[in-house]
mmCIF file of C-alpha atoms in Angstrom:
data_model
loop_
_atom_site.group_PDB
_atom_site.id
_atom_site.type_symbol
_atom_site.label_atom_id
_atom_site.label_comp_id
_atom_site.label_asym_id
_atom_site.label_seq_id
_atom_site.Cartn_x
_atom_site.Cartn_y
_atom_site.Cartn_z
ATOM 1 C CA UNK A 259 36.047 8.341 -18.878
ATOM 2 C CA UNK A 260 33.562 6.233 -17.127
ATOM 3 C CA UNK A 261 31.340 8.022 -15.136
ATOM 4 C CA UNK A 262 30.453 7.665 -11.088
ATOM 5 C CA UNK A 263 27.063 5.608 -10.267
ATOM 6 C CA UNK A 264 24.694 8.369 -8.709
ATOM 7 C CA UNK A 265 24.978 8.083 -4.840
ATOM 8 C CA UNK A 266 22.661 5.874 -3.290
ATOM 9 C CA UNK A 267 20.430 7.406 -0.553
ATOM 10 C CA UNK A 268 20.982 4.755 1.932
ATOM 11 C CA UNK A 269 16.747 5.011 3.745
ATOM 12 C CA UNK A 270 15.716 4.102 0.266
ATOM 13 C CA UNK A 271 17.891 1.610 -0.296
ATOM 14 C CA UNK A 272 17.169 0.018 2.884
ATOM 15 C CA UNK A 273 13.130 0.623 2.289
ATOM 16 C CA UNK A 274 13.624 -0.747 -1.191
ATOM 17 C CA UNK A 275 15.725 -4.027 0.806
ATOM 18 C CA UNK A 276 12.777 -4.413 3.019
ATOM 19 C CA UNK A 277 10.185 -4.397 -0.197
ATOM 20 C CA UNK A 278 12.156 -7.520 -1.996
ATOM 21 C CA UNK A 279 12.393 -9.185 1.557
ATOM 22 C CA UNK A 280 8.972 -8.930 2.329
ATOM 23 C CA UNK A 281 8.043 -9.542 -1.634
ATOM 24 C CA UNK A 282 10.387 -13.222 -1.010
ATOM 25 C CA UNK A 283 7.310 -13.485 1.953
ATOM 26 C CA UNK A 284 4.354 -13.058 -0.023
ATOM 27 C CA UNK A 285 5.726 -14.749 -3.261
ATOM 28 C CA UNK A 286 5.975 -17.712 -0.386
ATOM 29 C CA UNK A 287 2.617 -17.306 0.829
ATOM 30 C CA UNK A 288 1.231 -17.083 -2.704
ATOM 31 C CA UNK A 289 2.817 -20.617 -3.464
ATOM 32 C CA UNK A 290 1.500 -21.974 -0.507
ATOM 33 C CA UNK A 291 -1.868 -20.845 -1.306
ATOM 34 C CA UNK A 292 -1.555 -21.881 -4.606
ATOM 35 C CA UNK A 293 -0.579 -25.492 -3.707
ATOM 36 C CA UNK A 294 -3.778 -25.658 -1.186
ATOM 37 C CA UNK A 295 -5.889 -24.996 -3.942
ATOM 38 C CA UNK A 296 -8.190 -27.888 -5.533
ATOM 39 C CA UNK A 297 -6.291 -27.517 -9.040
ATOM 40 C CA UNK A 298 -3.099 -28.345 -9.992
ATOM 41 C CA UNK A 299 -1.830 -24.643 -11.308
ATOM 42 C CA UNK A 300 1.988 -22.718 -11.262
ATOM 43 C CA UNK A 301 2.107 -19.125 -9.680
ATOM 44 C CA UNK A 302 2.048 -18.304 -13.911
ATOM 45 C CA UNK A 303 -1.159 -19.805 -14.661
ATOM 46 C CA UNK A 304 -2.368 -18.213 -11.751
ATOM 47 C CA UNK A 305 -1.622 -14.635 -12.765
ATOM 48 C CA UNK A 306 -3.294 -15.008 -15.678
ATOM 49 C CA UNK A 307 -6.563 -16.442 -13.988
ATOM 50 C CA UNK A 308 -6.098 -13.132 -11.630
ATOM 51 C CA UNK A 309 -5.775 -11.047 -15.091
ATOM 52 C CA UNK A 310 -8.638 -12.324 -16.600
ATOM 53 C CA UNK A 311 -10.611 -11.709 -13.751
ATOM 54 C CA UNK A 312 -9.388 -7.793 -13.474
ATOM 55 C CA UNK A 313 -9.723 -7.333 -17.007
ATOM 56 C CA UNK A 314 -12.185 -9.749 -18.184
ATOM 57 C CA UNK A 315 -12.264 -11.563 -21.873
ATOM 58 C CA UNK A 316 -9.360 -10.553 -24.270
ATOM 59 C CA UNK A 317 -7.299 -12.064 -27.195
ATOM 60 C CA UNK A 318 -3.796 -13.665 -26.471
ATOM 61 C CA UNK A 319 -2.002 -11.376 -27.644
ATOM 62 C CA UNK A 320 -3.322 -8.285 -25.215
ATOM 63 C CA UNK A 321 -2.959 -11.348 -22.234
ATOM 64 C CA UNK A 322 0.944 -11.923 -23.417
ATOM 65 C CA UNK A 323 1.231 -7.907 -23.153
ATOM 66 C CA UNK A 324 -0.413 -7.317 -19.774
ATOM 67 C CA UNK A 325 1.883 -10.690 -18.390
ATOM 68 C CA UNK A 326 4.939 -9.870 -20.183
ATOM 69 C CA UNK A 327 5.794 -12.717 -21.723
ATOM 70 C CA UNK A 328 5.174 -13.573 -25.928
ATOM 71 C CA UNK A 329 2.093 -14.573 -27.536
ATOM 72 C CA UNK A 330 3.602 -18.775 -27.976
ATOM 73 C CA UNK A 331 4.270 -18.853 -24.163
ATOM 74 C CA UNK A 332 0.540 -17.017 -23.247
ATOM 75 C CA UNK A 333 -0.761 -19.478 -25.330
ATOM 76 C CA UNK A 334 0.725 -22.099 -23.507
ATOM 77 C CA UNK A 335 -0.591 -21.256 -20.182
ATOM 78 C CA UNK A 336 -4.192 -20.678 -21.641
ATOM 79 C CA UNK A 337 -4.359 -24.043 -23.163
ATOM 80 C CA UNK A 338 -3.086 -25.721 -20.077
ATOM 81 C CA UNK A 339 -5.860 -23.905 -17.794
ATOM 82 C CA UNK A 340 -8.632 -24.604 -20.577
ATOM 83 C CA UNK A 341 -7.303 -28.183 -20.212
ATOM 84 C CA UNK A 342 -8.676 -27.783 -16.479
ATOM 85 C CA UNK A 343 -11.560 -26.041 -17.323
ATOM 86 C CA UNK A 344 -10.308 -23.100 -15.949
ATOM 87 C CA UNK A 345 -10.859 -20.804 -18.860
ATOM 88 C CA UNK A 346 -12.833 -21.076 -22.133
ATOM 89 C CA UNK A 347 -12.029 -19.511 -25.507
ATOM 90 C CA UNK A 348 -14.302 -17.945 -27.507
ATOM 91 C CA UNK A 349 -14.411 -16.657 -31.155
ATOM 92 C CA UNK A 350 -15.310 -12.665 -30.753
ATOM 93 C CA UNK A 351 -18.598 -11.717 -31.800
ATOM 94 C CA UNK A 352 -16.970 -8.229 -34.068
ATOM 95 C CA UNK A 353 -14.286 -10.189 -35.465
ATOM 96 C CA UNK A 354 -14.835 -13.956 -36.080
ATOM 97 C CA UNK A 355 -11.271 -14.451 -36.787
ATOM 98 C CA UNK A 356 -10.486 -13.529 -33.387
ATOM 99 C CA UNK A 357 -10.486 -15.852 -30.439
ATOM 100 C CA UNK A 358 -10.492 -14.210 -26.750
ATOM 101 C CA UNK A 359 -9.830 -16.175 -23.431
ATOM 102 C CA UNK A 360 -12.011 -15.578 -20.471
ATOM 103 C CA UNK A 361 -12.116 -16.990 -16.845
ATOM 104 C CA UNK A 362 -15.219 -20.012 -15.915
ATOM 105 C CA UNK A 363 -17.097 -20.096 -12.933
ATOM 106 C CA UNK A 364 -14.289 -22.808 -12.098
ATOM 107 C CA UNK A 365 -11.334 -20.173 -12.798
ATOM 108 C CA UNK A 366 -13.474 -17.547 -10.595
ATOM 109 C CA UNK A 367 -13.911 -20.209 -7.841
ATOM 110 C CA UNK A 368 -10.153 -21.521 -7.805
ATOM 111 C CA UNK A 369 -9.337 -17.788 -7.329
ATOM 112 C CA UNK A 370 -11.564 -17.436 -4.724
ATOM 113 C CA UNK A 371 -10.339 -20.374 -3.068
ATOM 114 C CA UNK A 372 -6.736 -19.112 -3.143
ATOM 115 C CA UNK A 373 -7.177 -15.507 -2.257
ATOM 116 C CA UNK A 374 -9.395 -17.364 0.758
ATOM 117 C CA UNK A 375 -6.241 -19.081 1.900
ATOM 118 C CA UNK A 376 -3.994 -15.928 1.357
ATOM 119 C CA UNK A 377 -6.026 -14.010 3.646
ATOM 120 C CA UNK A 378 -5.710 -16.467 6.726
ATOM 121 C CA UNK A 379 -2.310 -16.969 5.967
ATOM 122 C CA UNK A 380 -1.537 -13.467 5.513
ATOM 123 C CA UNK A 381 -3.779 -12.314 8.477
ATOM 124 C CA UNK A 382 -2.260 -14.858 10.502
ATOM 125 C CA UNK A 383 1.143 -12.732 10.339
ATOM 126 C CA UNK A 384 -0.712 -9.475 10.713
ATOM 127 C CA UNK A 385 -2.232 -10.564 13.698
ATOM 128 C CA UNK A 386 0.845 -11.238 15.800
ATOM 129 C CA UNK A 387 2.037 -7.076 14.822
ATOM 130 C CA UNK A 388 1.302 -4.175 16.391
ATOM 131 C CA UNK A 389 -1.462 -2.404 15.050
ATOM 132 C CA UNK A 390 0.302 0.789 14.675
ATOM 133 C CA UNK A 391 3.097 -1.470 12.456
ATOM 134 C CA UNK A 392 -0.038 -3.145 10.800
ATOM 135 C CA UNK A 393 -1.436 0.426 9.756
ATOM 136 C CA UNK A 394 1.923 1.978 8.520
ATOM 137 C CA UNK A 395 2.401 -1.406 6.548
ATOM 138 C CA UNK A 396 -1.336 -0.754 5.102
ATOM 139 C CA UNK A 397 -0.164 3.050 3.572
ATOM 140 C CA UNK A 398 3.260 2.234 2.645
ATOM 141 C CA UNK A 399 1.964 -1.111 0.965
ATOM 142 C CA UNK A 400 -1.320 0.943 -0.650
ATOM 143 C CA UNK A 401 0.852 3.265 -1.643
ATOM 144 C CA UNK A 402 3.716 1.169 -3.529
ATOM 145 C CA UNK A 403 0.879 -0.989 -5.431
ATOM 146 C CA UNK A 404 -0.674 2.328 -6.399
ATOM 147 C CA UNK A 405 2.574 3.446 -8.143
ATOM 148 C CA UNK A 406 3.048 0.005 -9.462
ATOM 149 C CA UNK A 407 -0.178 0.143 -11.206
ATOM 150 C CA UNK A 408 -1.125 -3.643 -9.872
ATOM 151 C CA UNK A 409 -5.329 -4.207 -8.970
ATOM 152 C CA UNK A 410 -5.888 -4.681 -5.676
ATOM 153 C CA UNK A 411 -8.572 -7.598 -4.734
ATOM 154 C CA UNK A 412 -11.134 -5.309 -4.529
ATOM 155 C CA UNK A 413 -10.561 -4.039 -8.438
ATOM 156 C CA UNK A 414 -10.857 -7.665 -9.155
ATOM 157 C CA UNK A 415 -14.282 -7.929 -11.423
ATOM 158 C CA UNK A 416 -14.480 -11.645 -12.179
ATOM 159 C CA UNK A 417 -15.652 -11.178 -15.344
ATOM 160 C CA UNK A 418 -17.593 -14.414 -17.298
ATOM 161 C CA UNK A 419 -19.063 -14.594 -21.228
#
C-alpha cells in the first residue's frame, strides 16, 4: 500500500513559490554583477572567492565540503582563479604536506567590485517598493538566510596570508 503525500499547507507553499521566484531574481542579478566585474569568473568560482573570504585560508578538501562539490572539481576552480591571480596556495605552516587556498588582495577586490554592483542593482529594485514591503522583505529575507546558515556581507572577513 503506497502511502498519501502529507497535505501541503497551501501559504507555505505559495511563500516557498515566491522564495525560488525571487531566488531566479537574484541568481540574475548575481550573473549580471558577475559579468561587470574586471575578471573573467563563473557564478562557481565566485562562491568560492566569497567562501574564502568568510572563512579565510583552508585545504581543498574542507573548500569541496563547504561548496558541495568533490575535492577534483574544487580543485579545478582553485587552479583556474590562481591562474587569475585571484587566490594563492600555500603549503601550511603545521603540516608541510598540506597545501591551503586563500583569497589575494585581487580576489578581495574583485569581490568588492561585484558586491559594489549588486548593491546598486539590487537597491535599484528596492527603491521603486514601498518601504513597508522593503522592511517585511528585510525580516522574512534575514530570517530565511539565518535558518539557511549562509554569511551575510557583513560576516564576510576577507581574510589574506
Amino acid at each position: 500500500m503506497v502511502k498519501a503525500a502529507p497535505a501541503r499547507d497551501p501559504a507555505m507553499a505559495e511563500a516557498a513559490e515566491a522564495f525560488i521566484t525571487a531566488s531566479r531574481a537574484l541568481v540574475g542579478i548575481a550573473i549580471r554583477s558577475i559579468n561587470a566585474a574586471s575578471a573573467d569568473i563563473t557564478l562557481p568560482q565566485h562562491r568560492v572567492l566569497v567562501v574564502l573570504a568568510a572563512d579565510g585560508p583552508q585545504g581543498i578538501s574542507q573548500l569541496a565540503d563547504q561548496l558541495g562539490i568533490d575535492q577534483s572539481n574544487a580543485s579545478r576552480l582553485c587552479d583556474r582563479l590562481q591562474r587569475l591571480g585571484l587566490i594563492a596556495r600555500q603549503r601550511s605552516s603545521t603540516d608541510g604536506r598540506a597545501v591551503h587556498v586563500h583569497l589575494t588582495s585581487s580576489g578581495a577586490k574583485l569581490l568588492t567590485e561585484v558586491n559594489a554592483h549588486r548593491q546598486r542593482e539590487v537597491g535599484r529594485i528596492l527603491s521603486t517598493m514601498p518601504r513597508r514591503t522593503v522592511e517585511a522583505a528585510l525580516q522574512a529575507l534575514t530570517d530565511f538566510s539565518q535558518v539557511a546558515r549562509e554569511a551575510t556581507e557583513q560576516e564576510w572577513s576577507v581574510h589574506e596570508v
